[in-house]
């Protein structure tokens, strides 16, 4: 029996009856989905979920690799430059030492020749024995030969340019003039010309060696390493 409404009472069984009636009268909404679209959307979601992190990770790895390559290339360049500088510095140091040695040999040989020539002139002036005079002349030739080798060795070590080299040549010419003009029968050798020429040689070599030492300092003080 249907409920007559307010104010009539409602029995318990009537509740279920009317509830079932109401549910049956409600419209049903049915959503139909295309299975292909669902698969496509799932794939896109999967790609977005897994692909983006992978892409970001790949870019990070690539950036790190490129940065590492640049660092390694820079380090390699610095290592080569340091090695090149070290070799050049060693060569320059050896060159300076060689210049000092040949200059010292040259000056010492020139002084030795001068002293032998002085002894020879004095020996001839005293009219010493022929044996003594011949010994001094032979010794003078020997010392002059040593001086010639030392002077040419020194000149061959130098760059043939610059004011210091020109001064050195002038000094050497003065020394050689005295040697070439030497006669044992002379009262005395030309000390002024000889000493002036030898002093010029010393001063020129000092400046040349100082210039080479400045080059060495520029190499060892290079700031790019």
Short mmCIF file of C-alpha atoms in Angstrom, two decimals:
data_model
loop_
_atom_site.label_atom_id
_atom_site.label_comp_id
_atom_site.label_asym_id
_atom_site.label_seq_id
_atom_site.Cartn_x
_atom_site.Cartn_y
_atom_site.Cartn_z
CA UNK A 1 0.00 0.00 0.00
CA UNK A 2 1.38 3.39 -0.90
CA UNK A 3 2.11 5.97 1.80
CA UNK A 4 -0.56 8.61 1.74
CA UNK A 5 1.89 11.25 2.89
CA UNK A 6 1.87 13.57 5.85
CA UNK A 7 0.10 13.24 8.29
CA UNK A 8 -0.33 9.51 7.67
CA UNK A 9 2.18 7.21 9.36
CA UNK A 10 4.97 5.47 7.35
CA UNK A 11 5.56 1.74 7.94
CA UNK A 12 9.10 0.26 7.96
CA UNK A 13 8.57 -1.77 4.86
CA UNK A 14 7.41 1.29 3.03
CA UNK A 15 10.87 2.91 3.46
CA UNK A 16 12.64 0.22 1.45
CA UNK A 17 9.90 0.18 -1.07
CA UNK A 18 10.05 3.90 -1.72
CA UNK A 19 13.86 3.91 -1.63
CA UNK A 20 14.03 1.26 -4.29
CA UNK A 21 11.54 3.19 -6.33
CA UNK A 22 13.57 6.39 -6.13
CA UNK A 23 16.82 4.65 -7.16
CA UNK A 24 15.12 3.02 -10.12
CA UNK A 25 13.81 6.35 -11.32
CA UNK A 26 17.32 8.08 -11.26
CA UNK A 27 18.91 8.46 -14.71
CA UNK A 28 22.09 6.47 -15.43
CA UNK A 29 25.18 8.16 -16.97
CA UNK A 30 27.37 5.80 -18.99
CA UNK A 31 30.88 6.97 -20.07
CA UNK A 32 32.30 5.08 -22.96
CA UNK A 33 36.10 5.40 -23.45
CA UNK A 34 38.13 4.69 -26.56
CA UNK A 35 40.69 2.03 -25.66
CA UNK A 36 43.22 3.45 -28.22
CA UNK A 37 43.14 6.88 -26.60
CA UNK A 38 43.68 5.31 -23.19
CA UNK A 39 46.74 3.45 -24.45
CA UNK A 40 48.12 6.60 -26.09
CA UNK A 41 47.54 8.64 -22.95
CA UNK A 42 49.20 5.96 -20.88
CA UNK A 43 52.24 5.94 -23.16
CA UNK A 44 52.50 9.72 -23.07
CA UNK A 45 52.23 9.68 -19.30
CA UNK A 46 54.88 7.00 -19.09
CA UNK A 47 57.18 8.94 -21.39
CA UNK A 48 56.68 12.13 -19.44
CA UNK A 49 57.18 10.35 -16.16
CA UNK A 50 60.32 8.47 -17.19
CA UNK A 51 61.63 10.42 -20.19
CA UNK A 52 61.96 13.90 -18.70
CA UNK A 53 64.16 12.81 -15.80
CA UNK A 54 66.23 10.75 -18.22
CA UNK A 55 66.65 13.75 -20.54
CA UNK A 56 67.60 16.00 -17.64
CA UNK A 57 70.08 13.41 -16.38
CA UNK A 58 71.58 13.04 -19.87
CA UNK A 59 71.99 16.80 -20.19
CA UNK A 60 73.62 16.97 -16.77
CA UNK A 61 76.02 14.14 -17.69
CA UNK A 62 76.80 15.77 -21.02
CA UNK A 63 77.46 19.14 -19.36
CA UNK A 64 79.70 17.48 -16.78
CA UNK A 65 81.59 15.61 -19.51
CA UNK A 66 82.10 18.78 -21.54
CA UNK A 67 83.29 20.65 -18.47
CA UNK A 68 85.67 17.82 -17.63
CA UNK A 69 87.01 17.78 -21.18
CA UNK A 70 87.64 21.53 -21.04
CA UNK A 71 89.39 21.19 -17.69
CA UNK A 72 91.54 18.33 -18.98
CA UNK A 73 92.41 20.29 -22.14
CA UNK A 74 93.33 23.34 -20.06
CA UNK A 75 95.39 21.22 -17.69
CA UNK A 76 97.15 19.59 -20.61
CA UNK A 77 97.92 22.99 -22.10
CA UNK A 78 99.27 24.25 -18.77
CA UNK A 79 101.37 21.12 -18.35
CA UNK A 80 102.86 21.51 -21.82
CA UNK A 81 103.52 25.20 -21.17
CA UNK A 82 105.15 24.44 -17.82
CA UNK A 83 107.31 21.76 -19.40
CA UNK A 84 108.25 24.06 -22.29
CA UNK A 85 109.13 26.84 -19.84
CA UNK A 86 111.18 24.46 -17.71
CA UNK A 87 113.15 23.26 -20.74
CA UNK A 88 113.70 26.81 -22.01
CA UNK A 89 114.76 27.95 -18.54
CA UNK A 90 117.24 25.08 -18.30
CA UNK A 91 118.62 25.89 -21.76
CA UNK A 92 118.89 29.58 -20.87
CA UNK A 93 120.66 28.77 -17.60
CA UNK A 94 123.15 26.54 -19.43
CA UNK A 95 123.68 29.27 -22.04
CA UNK A 96 124.44 31.89 -19.36
CA UNK A 97 126.88 29.56 -17.63
CA UNK A 98 128.58 28.87 -20.96
CA UNK A 99 128.86 32.61 -21.68
CA UNK A 100 130.43 33.22 -18.27
CA UNK A 101 132.92 30.40 -18.84
CA UNK A 102 133.98 31.45 -22.35
CA UNK A 103 134.25 35.10 -21.29
CA UNK A 104 136.42 34.14 -18.32
CA UNK A 105 138.60 31.93 -20.54
CA UNK A 106 138.99 34.72 -23.07
CA UNK A 107 139.96 37.39 -20.55
CA UNK A 108 142.30 35.04 -18.68
CA UNK A 109 144.01 34.01 -21.94
CA UNK A 110 144.42 37.67 -22.93
CA UNK A 111 145.98 38.51 -19.57
CA UNK A 112 148.32 35.53 -19.91
CA UNK A 113 149.47 36.70 -23.34
CA UNK A 114 150.10 40.19 -22.01
CA UNK A 115 152.26 38.94 -19.15
CA UNK A 116 154.27 36.69 -21.48
CA UNK A 117 154.84 39.61 -23.89
CA UNK A 118 156.00 41.78 -21.01
CA UNK A 119 158.45 39.10 -19.90
CA UNK A 120 159.68 38.70 -23.47
CA UNK A 121 160.39 42.41 -23.92
CA UNK A 122 162.19 42.53 -20.59
CA UNK A 123 164.17 39.40 -21.48
CA UNK A 124 165.27 40.91 -24.79
CA UNK A 125 166.03 44.18 -23.03
CA UNK A 126 168.26 42.39 -20.53
CA UNK A 127 169.80 40.41 -23.38
CA UNK A 128 169.00 37.10 -21.71
CA UNK A 129 170.14 33.85 -23.16
CA UNK A 130 168.83 32.79 -26.52
CA UNK A 131 167.27 29.75 -24.90
CA UNK A 132 165.33 31.94 -22.46
CA UNK A 133 164.18 34.27 -25.20
CA UNK A 134 163.08 31.42 -27.45
CA UNK A 135 161.19 29.80 -24.56
CA UNK A 136 159.26 33.04 -23.92
CA UNK A 137 158.47 33.46 -27.61
CA UNK A 138 157.18 29.89 -27.84
CA UNK A 139 155.13 30.43 -24.70
CA UNK A 140 153.77 33.67 -26.12
CA UNK A 141 152.63 31.86 -29.28
CA UNK A 142 151.03 29.11 -27.23
CA UNK A 143 149.12 31.56 -25.02
CA UNK A 144 148.07 33.60 -28.03
CA UNK A 145 146.70 30.45 -29.66
CA UNK A 146 144.69 29.71 -26.51
CA UNK A 147 143.42 33.29 -26.52
CA UNK A 148 142.38 33.05 -30.18
CA UNK A 149 140.37 29.89 -29.53
CA UNK A 150 138.72 31.38 -26.44
CA UNK A 151 137.85 34.64 -28.17
CA UNK A 152 136.34 32.93 -31.20
CA UNK A 153 134.43 30.54 -28.97
CA UNK A 154 133.01 33.53 -27.11
CA UNK A 155 132.01 35.33 -30.30
CA UNK A 156 130.35 32.21 -31.71
CA UNK A 157 128.15 31.99 -28.60
CA UNK A 158 126.75 35.47 -29.14
CA UNK A 159 124.06 36.91 -31.38
CA UNK A 160 125.81 39.13 -33.89
CA UNK A 161 123.69 42.19 -33.25
CA UNK A 162 123.15 44.88 -30.64
CA UNK A 163 125.27 47.67 -29.24
CA UNK A 164 126.97 45.39 -26.69
CA UNK A 165 128.16 43.06 -29.44
CA UNK A 166 129.55 46.05 -31.37
CA UNK A 167 131.40 47.25 -28.26
CA UNK A 168 132.74 43.74 -27.72
CA UNK A 169 134.07 43.61 -31.28
CA UNK A 170 135.75 47.00 -30.86
CA UNK A 171 137.42 45.85 -27.66
CA UNK A 172 138.59 42.63 -29.29
CA UNK A 173 140.03 44.59 -32.22
CA UNK A 174 142.06 46.73 -29.81
CA UNK A 175 143.45 43.65 -28.05
CA UNK A 176 144.31 41.95 -31.35
CA UNK A 177 146.02 45.11 -32.61
CA UNK A 178 148.44 45.00 -29.67
CA UNK A 179 149.04 41.29 -30.19
CA UNK A 180 149.66 41.71 -33.92
CA UNK A 181 151.99 44.70 -33.42
CA UNK A 182 154.04 42.93 -30.76
CA UNK A 183 157.80 42.79 -31.27
CA UNK A 184 159.96 41.26 -28.54
CA UNK A 185 162.58 43.90 -29.14
CA UNK A 186 160.14 46.67 -28.21
CA UNK A 187 160.85 48.46 -24.99
CA UNK A 188 157.28 47.90 -23.81
CA UNK A 189 153.92 46.76 -25.16
CA UNK A 190 151.07 49.22 -25.71
CA UNK A 191 149.46 48.79 -22.27
CA UNK A 192 146.90 51.57 -22.70
CA UNK A 193 145.42 50.17 -25.90
CA UNK A 194 145.49 46.61 -24.59
CA UNK A 195 143.94 47.41 -21.19
CA UNK A 196 141.31 49.69 -22.72
CA UNK A 197 140.32 47.02 -25.22
CA UNK A 198 140.19 44.28 -22.58
CA UNK A 199 138.09 46.44 -20.25
CA UNK A 200 135.68 47.08 -23.11
CA UNK A 201 135.41 43.34 -23.68
CA UNK A 202 134.69 42.77 -19.97
CA UNK A 203 132.02 45.48 -19.80
CA UNK A 204 130.32 44.34 -23.00
CA UNK A 205 130.21 40.73 -21.81
CA UNK A 206 128.79 41.82 -18.45
CA UNK A 207 125.93 43.61 -20.22
CA UNK A 208 125.32 40.71 -22.59
CA UNK A 209 125.20 38.23 -19.71
CA UNK A 210 122.95 40.57 -17.71
CA UNK A 211 120.55 40.72 -20.68
CA UNK A 212 120.46 36.94 -20.92
CA UNK A 213 119.82 36.71 -17.19
CA UNK A 214 116.84 39.06 -17.57
CA UNK A 215 115.46 36.70 -20.21
CA UNK A 216 115.81 33.86 -17.73
CA UNK A 217 113.90 35.83 -15.09
CA UNK A 218 111.10 36.51 -17.57
CA UNK A 219 110.80 32.77 -18.18
CA UNK A 220 110.83 31.75 -14.52
CA UNK A 221 108.48 34.56 -13.48
CA UNK A 222 105.86 33.73 -16.15
CA UNK A 223 102.42 34.22 -14.52
CA UNK A 224 100.39 32.08 -16.91
CA UNK A 225 101.54 28.80 -15.37
#
